[in-house]
PDB file of C-alpha atoms in Angstrom:
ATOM      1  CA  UNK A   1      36.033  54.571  -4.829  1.00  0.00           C
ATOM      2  CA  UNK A   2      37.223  53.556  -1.711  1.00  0.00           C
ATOM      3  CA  UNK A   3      39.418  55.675   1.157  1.00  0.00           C
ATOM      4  CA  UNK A   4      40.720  54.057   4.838  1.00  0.00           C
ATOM      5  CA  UNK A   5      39.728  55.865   7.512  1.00  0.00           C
ATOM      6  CA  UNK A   6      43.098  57.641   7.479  1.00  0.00           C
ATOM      7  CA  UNK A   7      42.759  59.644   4.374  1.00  0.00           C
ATOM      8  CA  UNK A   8      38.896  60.351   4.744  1.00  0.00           C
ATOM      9  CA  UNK A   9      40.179  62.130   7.810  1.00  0.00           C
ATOM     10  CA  UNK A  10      42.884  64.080   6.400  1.00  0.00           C
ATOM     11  CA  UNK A  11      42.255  68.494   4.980  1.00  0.00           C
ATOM     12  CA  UNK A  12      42.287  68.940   1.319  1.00  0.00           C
ATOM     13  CA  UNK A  13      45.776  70.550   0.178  1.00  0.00           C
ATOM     14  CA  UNK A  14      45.406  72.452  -2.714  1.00  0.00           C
ATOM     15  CA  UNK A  15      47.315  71.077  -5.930  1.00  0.00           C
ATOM     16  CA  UNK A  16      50.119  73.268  -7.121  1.00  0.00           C
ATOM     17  CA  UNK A  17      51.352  73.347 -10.837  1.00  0.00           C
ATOM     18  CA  UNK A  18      49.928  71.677 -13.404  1.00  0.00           C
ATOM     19  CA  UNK A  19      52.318  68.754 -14.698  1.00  0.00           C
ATOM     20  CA  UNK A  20      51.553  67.711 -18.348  1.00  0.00           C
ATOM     21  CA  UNK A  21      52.995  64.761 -19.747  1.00  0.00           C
ATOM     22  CA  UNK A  22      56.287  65.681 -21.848  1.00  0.00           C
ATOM     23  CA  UNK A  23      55.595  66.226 -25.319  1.00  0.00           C
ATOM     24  CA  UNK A  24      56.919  63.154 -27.784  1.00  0.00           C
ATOM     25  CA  UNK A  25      57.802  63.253 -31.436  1.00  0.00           C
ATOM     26  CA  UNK A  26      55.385  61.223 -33.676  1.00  0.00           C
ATOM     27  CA  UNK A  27      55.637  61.216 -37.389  1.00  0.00           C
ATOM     28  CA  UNK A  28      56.799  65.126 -37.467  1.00  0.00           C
ATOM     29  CA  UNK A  29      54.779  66.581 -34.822  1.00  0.00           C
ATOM     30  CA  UNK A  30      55.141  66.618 -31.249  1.00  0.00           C
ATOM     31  CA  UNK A  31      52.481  65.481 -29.115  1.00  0.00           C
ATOM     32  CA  UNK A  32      51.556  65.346 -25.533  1.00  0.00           C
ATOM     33  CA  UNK A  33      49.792  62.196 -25.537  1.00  0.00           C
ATOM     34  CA  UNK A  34      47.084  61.290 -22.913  1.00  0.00           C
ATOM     35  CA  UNK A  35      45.022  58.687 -24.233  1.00  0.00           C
ATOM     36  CA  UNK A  36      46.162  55.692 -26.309  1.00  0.00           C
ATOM     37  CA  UNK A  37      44.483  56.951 -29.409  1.00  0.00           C
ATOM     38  CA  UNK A  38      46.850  59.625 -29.874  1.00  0.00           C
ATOM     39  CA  UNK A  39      49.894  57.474 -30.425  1.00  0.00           C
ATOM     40  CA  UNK A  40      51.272  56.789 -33.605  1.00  0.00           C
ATOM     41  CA  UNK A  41      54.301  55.613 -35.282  1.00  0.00           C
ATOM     42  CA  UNK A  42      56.438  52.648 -37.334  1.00  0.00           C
ATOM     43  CA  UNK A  43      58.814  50.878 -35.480  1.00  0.00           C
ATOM     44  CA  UNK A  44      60.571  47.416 -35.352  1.00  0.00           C
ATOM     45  CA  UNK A  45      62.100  45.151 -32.928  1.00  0.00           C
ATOM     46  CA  UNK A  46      63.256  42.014 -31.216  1.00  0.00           C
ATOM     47  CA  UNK A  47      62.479  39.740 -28.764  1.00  0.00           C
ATOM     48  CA  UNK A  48      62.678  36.539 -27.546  1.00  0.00           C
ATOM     49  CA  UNK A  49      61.431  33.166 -25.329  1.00  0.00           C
ATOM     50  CA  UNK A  50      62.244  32.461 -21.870  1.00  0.00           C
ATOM     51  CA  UNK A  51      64.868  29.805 -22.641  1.00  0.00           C
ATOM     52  CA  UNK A  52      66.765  31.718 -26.215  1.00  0.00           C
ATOM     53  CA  UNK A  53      65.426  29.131 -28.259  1.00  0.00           C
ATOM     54  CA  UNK A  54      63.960  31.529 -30.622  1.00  0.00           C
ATOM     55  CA  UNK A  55      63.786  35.036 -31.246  1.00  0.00           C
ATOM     56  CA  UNK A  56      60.986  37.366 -33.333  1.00  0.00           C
ATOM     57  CA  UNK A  57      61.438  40.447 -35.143  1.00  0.00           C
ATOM     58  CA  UNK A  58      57.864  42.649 -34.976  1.00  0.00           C
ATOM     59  CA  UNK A  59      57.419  45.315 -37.243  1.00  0.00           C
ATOM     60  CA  UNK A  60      54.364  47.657 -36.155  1.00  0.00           C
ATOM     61  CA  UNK A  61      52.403  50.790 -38.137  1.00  0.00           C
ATOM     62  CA  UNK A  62      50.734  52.473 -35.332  1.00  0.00           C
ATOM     63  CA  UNK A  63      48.075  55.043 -36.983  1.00  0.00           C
ATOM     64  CA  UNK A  64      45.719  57.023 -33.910  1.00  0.00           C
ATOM     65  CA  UNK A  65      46.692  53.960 -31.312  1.00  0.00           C
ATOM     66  CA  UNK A  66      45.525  51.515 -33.176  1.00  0.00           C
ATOM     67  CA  UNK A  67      47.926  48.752 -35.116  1.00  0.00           C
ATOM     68  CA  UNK A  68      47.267  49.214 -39.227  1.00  0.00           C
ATOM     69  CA  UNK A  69      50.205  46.813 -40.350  1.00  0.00           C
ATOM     70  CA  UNK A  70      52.184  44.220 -38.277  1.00  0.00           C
ATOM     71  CA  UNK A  71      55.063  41.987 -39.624  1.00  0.00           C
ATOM     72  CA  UNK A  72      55.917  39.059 -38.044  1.00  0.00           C
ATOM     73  CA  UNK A  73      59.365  37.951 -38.408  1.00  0.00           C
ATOM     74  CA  UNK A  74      61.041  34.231 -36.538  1.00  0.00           C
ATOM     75  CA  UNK A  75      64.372  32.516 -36.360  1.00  0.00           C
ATOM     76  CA  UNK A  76      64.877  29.631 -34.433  1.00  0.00           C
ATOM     77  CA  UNK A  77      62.150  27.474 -32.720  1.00  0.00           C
ATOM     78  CA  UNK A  78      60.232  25.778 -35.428  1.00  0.00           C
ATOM     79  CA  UNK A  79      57.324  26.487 -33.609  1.00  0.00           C
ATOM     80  CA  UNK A  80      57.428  30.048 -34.123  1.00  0.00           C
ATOM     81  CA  UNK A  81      56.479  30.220 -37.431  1.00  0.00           C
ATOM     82  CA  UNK A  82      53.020  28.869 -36.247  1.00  0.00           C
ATOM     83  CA  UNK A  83      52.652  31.511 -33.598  1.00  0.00           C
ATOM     84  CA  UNK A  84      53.682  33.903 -36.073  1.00  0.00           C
ATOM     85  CA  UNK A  85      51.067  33.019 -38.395  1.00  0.00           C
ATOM     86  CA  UNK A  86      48.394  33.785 -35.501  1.00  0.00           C
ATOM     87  CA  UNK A  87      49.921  36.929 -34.037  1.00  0.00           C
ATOM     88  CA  UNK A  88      49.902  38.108 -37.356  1.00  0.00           C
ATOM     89  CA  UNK A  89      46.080  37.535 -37.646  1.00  0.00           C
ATOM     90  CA  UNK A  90      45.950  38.749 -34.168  1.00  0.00           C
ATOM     91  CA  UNK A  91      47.538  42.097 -34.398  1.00  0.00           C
ATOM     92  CA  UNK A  92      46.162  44.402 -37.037  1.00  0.00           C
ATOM     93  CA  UNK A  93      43.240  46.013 -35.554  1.00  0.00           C
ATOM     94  CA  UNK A  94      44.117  46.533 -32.162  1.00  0.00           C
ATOM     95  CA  UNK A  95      45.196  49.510 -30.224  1.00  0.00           C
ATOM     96  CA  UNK A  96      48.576  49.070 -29.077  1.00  0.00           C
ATOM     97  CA  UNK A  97      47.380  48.648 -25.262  1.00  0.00           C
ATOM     98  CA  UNK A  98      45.421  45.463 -25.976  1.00  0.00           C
ATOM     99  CA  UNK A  99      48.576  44.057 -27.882  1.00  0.00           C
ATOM    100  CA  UNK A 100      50.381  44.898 -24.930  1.00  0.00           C
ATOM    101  CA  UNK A 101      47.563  42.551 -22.942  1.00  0.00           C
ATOM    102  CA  UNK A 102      47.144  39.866 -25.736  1.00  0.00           C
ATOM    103  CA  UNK A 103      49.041  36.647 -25.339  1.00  0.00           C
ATOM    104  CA  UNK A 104      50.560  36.340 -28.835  1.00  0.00           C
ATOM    105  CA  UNK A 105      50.948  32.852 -28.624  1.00  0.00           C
ATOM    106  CA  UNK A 106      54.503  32.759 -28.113  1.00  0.00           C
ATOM    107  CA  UNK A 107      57.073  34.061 -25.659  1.00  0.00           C
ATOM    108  CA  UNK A 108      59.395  35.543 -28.007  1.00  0.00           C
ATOM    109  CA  UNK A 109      56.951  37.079 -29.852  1.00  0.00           C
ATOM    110  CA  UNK A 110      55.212  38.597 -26.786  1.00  0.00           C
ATOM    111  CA  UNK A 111      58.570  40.052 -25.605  1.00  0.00           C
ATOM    112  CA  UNK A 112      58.762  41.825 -29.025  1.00  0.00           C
ATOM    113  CA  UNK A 113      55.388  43.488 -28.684  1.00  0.00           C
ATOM    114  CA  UNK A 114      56.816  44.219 -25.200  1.00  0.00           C
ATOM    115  CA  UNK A 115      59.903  46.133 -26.506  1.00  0.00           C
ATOM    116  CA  UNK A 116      57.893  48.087 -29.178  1.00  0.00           C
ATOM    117  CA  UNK A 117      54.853  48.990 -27.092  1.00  0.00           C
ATOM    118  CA  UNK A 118      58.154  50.953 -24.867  1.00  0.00           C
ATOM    119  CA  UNK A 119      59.074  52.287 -28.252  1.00  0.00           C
ATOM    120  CA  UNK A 120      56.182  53.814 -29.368  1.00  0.00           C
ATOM    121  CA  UNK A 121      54.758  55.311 -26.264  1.00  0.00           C
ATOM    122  CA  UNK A 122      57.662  56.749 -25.365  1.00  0.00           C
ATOM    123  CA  UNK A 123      58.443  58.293 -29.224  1.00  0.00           C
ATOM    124  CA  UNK A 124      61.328  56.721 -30.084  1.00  0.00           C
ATOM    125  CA  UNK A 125      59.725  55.179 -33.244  1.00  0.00           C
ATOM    126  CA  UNK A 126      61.476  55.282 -36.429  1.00  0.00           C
ATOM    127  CA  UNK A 127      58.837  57.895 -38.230  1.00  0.00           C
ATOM    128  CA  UNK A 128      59.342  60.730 -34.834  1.00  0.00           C
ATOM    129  CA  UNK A 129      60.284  63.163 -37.144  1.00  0.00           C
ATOM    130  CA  UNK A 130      58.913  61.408 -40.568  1.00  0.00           C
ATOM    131  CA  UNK A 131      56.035  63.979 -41.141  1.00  0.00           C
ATOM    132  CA  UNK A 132      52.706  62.039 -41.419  1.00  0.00           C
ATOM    133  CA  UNK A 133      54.452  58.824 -40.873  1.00  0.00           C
ATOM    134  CA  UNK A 134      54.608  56.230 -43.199  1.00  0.00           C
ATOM    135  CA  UNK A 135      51.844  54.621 -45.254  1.00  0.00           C
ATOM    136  CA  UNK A 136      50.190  51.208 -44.502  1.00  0.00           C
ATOM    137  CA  UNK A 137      52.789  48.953 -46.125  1.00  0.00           C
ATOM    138  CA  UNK A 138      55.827  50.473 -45.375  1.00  0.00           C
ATOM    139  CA  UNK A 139      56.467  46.966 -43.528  1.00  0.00           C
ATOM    140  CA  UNK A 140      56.354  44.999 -46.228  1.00  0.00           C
ATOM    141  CA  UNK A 141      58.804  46.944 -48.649  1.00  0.00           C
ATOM    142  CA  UNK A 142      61.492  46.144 -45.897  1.00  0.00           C
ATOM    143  CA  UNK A 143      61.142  42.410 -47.570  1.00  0.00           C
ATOM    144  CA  UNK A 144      63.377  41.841 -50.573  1.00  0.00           C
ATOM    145  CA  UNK A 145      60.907  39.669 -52.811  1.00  0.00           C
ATOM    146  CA  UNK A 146      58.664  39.352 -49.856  1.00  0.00           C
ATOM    147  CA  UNK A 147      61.189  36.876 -48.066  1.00  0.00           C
ATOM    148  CA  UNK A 148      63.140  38.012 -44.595  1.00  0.00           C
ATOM    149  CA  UNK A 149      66.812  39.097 -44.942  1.00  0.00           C
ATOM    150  CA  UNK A 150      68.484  35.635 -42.999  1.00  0.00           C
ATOM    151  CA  UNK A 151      72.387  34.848 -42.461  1.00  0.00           C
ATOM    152  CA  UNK A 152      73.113  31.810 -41.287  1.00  0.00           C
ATOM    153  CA  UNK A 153      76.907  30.854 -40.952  1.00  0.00           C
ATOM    154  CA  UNK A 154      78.469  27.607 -39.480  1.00  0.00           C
ATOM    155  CA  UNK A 155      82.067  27.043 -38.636  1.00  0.00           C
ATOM    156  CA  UNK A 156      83.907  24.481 -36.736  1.00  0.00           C
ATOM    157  CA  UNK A 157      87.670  24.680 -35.388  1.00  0.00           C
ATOM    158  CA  UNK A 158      88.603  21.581 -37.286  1.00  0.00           C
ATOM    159  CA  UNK A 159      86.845  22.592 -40.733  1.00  0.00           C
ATOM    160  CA  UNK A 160      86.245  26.019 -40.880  1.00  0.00           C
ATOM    161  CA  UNK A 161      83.586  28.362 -41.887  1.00  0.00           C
ATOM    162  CA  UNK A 162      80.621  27.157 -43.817  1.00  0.00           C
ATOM    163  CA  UNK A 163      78.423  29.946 -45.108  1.00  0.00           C
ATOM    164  CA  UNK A 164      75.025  28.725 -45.984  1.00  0.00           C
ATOM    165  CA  UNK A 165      72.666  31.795 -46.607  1.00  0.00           C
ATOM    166  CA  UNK A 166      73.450  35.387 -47.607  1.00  0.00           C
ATOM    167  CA  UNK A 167      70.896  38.382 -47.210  1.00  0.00           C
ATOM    168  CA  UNK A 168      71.527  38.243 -51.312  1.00  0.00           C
ATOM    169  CA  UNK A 169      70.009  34.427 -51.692  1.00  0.00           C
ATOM    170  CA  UNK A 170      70.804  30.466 -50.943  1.00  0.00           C
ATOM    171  CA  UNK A 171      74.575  29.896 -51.042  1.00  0.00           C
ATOM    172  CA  UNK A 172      75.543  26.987 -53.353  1.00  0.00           C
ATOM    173  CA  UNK A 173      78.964  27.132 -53.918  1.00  0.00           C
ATOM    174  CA  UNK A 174      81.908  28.779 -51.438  1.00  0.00           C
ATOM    175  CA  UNK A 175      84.690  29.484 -53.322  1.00  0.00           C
ATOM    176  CA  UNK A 176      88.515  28.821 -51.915  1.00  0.00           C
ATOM    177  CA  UNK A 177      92.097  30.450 -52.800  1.00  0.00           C
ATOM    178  CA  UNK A 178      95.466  27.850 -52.852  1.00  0.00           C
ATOM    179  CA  UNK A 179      95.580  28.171 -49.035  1.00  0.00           C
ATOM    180  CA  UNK A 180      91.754  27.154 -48.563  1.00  0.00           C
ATOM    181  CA  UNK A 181      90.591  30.674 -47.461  1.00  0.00           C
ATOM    182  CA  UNK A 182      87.350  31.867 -48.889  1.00  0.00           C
ATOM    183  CA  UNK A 183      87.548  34.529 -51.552  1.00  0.00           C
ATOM    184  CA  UNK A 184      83.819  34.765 -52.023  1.00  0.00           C
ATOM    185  CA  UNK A 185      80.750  32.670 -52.806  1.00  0.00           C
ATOM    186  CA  UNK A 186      77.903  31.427 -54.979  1.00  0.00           C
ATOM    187  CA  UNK A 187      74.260  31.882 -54.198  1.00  0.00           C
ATOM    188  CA  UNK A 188      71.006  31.663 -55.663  1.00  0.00           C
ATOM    189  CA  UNK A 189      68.211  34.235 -55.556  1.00  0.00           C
ATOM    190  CA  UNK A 190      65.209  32.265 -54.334  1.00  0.00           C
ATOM    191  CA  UNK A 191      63.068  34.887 -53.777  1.00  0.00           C
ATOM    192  CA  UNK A 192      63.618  36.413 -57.953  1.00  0.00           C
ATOM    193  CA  UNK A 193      63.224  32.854 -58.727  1.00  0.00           C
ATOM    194  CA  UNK A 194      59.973  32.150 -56.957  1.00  0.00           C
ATOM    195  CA  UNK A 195      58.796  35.342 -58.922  1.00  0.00           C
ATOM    196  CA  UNK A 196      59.143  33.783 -61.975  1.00  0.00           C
ATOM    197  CA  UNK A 197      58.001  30.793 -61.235  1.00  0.00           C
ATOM    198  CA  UNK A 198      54.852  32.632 -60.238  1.00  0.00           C
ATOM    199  CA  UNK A 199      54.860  34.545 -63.411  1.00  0.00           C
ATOM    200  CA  UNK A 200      53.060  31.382 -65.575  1.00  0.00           C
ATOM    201  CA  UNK A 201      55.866  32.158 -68.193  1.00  0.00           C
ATOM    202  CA  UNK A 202      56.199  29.077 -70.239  1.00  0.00           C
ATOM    203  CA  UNK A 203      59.958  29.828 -70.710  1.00  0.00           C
ATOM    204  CA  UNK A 204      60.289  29.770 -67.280  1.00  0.00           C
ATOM    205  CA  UNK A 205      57.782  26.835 -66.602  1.00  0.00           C
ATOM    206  CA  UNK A 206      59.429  24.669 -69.556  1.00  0.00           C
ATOM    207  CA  UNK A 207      62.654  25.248 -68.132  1.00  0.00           C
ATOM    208  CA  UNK A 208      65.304  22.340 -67.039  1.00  0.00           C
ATOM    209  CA  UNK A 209      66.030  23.088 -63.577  1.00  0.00           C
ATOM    210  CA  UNK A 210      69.548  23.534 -63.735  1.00  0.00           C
ATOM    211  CA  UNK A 211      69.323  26.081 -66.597  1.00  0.00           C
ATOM    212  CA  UNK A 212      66.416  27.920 -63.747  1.00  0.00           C
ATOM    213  CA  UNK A 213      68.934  27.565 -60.834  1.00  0.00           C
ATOM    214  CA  UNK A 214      71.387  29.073 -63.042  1.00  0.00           C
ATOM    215  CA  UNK A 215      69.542  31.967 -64.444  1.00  0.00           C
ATOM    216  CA  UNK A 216      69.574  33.434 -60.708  1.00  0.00           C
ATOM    217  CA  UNK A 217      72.840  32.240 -59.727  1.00  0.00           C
ATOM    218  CA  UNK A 218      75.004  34.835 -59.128  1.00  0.00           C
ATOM    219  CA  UNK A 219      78.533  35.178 -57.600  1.00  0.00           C
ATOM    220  CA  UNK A 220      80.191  38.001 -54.629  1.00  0.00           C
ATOM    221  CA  UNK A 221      83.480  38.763 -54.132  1.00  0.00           C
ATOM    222  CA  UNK A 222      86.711  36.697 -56.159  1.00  0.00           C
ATOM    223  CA  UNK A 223      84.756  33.605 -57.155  1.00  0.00           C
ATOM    224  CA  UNK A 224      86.254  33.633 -60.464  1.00  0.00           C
ATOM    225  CA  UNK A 225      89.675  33.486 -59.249  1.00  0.00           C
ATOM    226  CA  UNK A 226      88.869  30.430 -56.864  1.00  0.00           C
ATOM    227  CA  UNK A 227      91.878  27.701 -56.492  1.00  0.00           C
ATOM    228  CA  UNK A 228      88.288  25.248 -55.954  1.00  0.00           C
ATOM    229  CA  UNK A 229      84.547  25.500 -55.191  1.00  0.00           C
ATOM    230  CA  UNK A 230      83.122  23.253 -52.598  1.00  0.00           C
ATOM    231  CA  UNK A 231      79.538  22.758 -51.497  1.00  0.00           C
ATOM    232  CA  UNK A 232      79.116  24.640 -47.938  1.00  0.00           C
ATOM    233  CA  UNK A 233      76.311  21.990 -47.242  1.00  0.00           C
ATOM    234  CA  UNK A 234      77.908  18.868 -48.424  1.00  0.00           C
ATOM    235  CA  UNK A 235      82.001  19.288 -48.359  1.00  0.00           C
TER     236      UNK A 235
END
């Protein structure tokens, strides 16, 4: 180590108090962390590229500094979805401060890691006062039939709303009163119906695929009572 000439020069001034570092909340216990391996926690959040094309929600189990379980979710940029596919690869396995350092392949997706690195060192992770935390795989239960929760909406001034998918499934069908307001919708479960695809079941496998749409088609709010049903993606 190196001093100028300055501070080589300068008497010794005894320190005074000894300032810790503040004590944080992790998974039920508070902790006055000091090196990275005594950070842990489960925490989620967002980020997103230099120009808002895109945007990532990350999803991180932190167990002794070290990243157990990361889920990678996109919207936006087509592109993502590859980078997400590495920075998953990339992420379990590391302690948090490496994340911090690794280029994730993607802006958005590095800005998340960003966010959630601030999170967790500082103890505002969503296990603080969840004793022992959570258990690798907590992350993936927040998927209903392992697919992300999406809305995506359209509306014009000239033609109105157009909703196209629901957190519940595909829409299919948006269902108008007499003055062409929408009184609910139609969707279809994709995720339920990939399962049973998956399943091998010949009744599902022999199945036309209108009779399989309709088995997980389901309907929210006054569909029945609808004046008409239009096609959000084609009316």
């Amino acid at each position: 180590m190196q001093f100028t000439h300055e501070v080589e020069q300068m008497c010794c001034v005894a320190k005074g108090p000894k300032h810790g570092p503040a004590p944080i909340p992790q998974e039920g216990k508070w902790t006055k962390a000091k090196e990275i391996t005594e950070i842990s926690g489960l925490t989620h959040g967002v980020g997103w590229c230099a120009p808002q094309q895109g945007a990532c929600k990350l999803t991180l189990n932190v167990k002794d500094g070290i990243i157990q379980e990361a889920l990678v979710e996109t919207i936006g940029c087509s592109g993502m979805t590859h980078s997400a596919a590495m920075a998953a690869e990339i992420l379990p396995g590391k302690t948090i401060l490496e994340a911090l350092n690794t280029d994730l392949v993607c802006d958005a997706i590095n800005t998340a890691m960003r966010e959630l690195f601030l999170q967790i060192v500082y103890g505002r992770t969503q296990t603080a006062f969840s004793e022992g935390g959570l258990p690798i795989g907590a992350g993936l239960e927040d998927l209903k039939q392992l697919r992300s929760i999406t809305g995506t909406m359209y509306g014009t001034s000239e033609k109105g709303v157009r909703y196209l998918e629901m957190a519940e499934g595909y829409v299919t069908g948006l269902a108008l009163d007499e003055d062409n307001q929408v009184i609910g919708y139609e969707f279809v479960n994709l995720g339920k119906m990939m399962e049973a695809v998956n399943s091998g079941k010949e009744e599902i496998l022999n199945m036309p695929t209108k009779d399989l749409i309709k088995k997980f088609q389901k309907t929210y709010g006054r569909f029945a009572d609808a004046a008409k049903v239009i096609n959000p993606r084609q009316a």
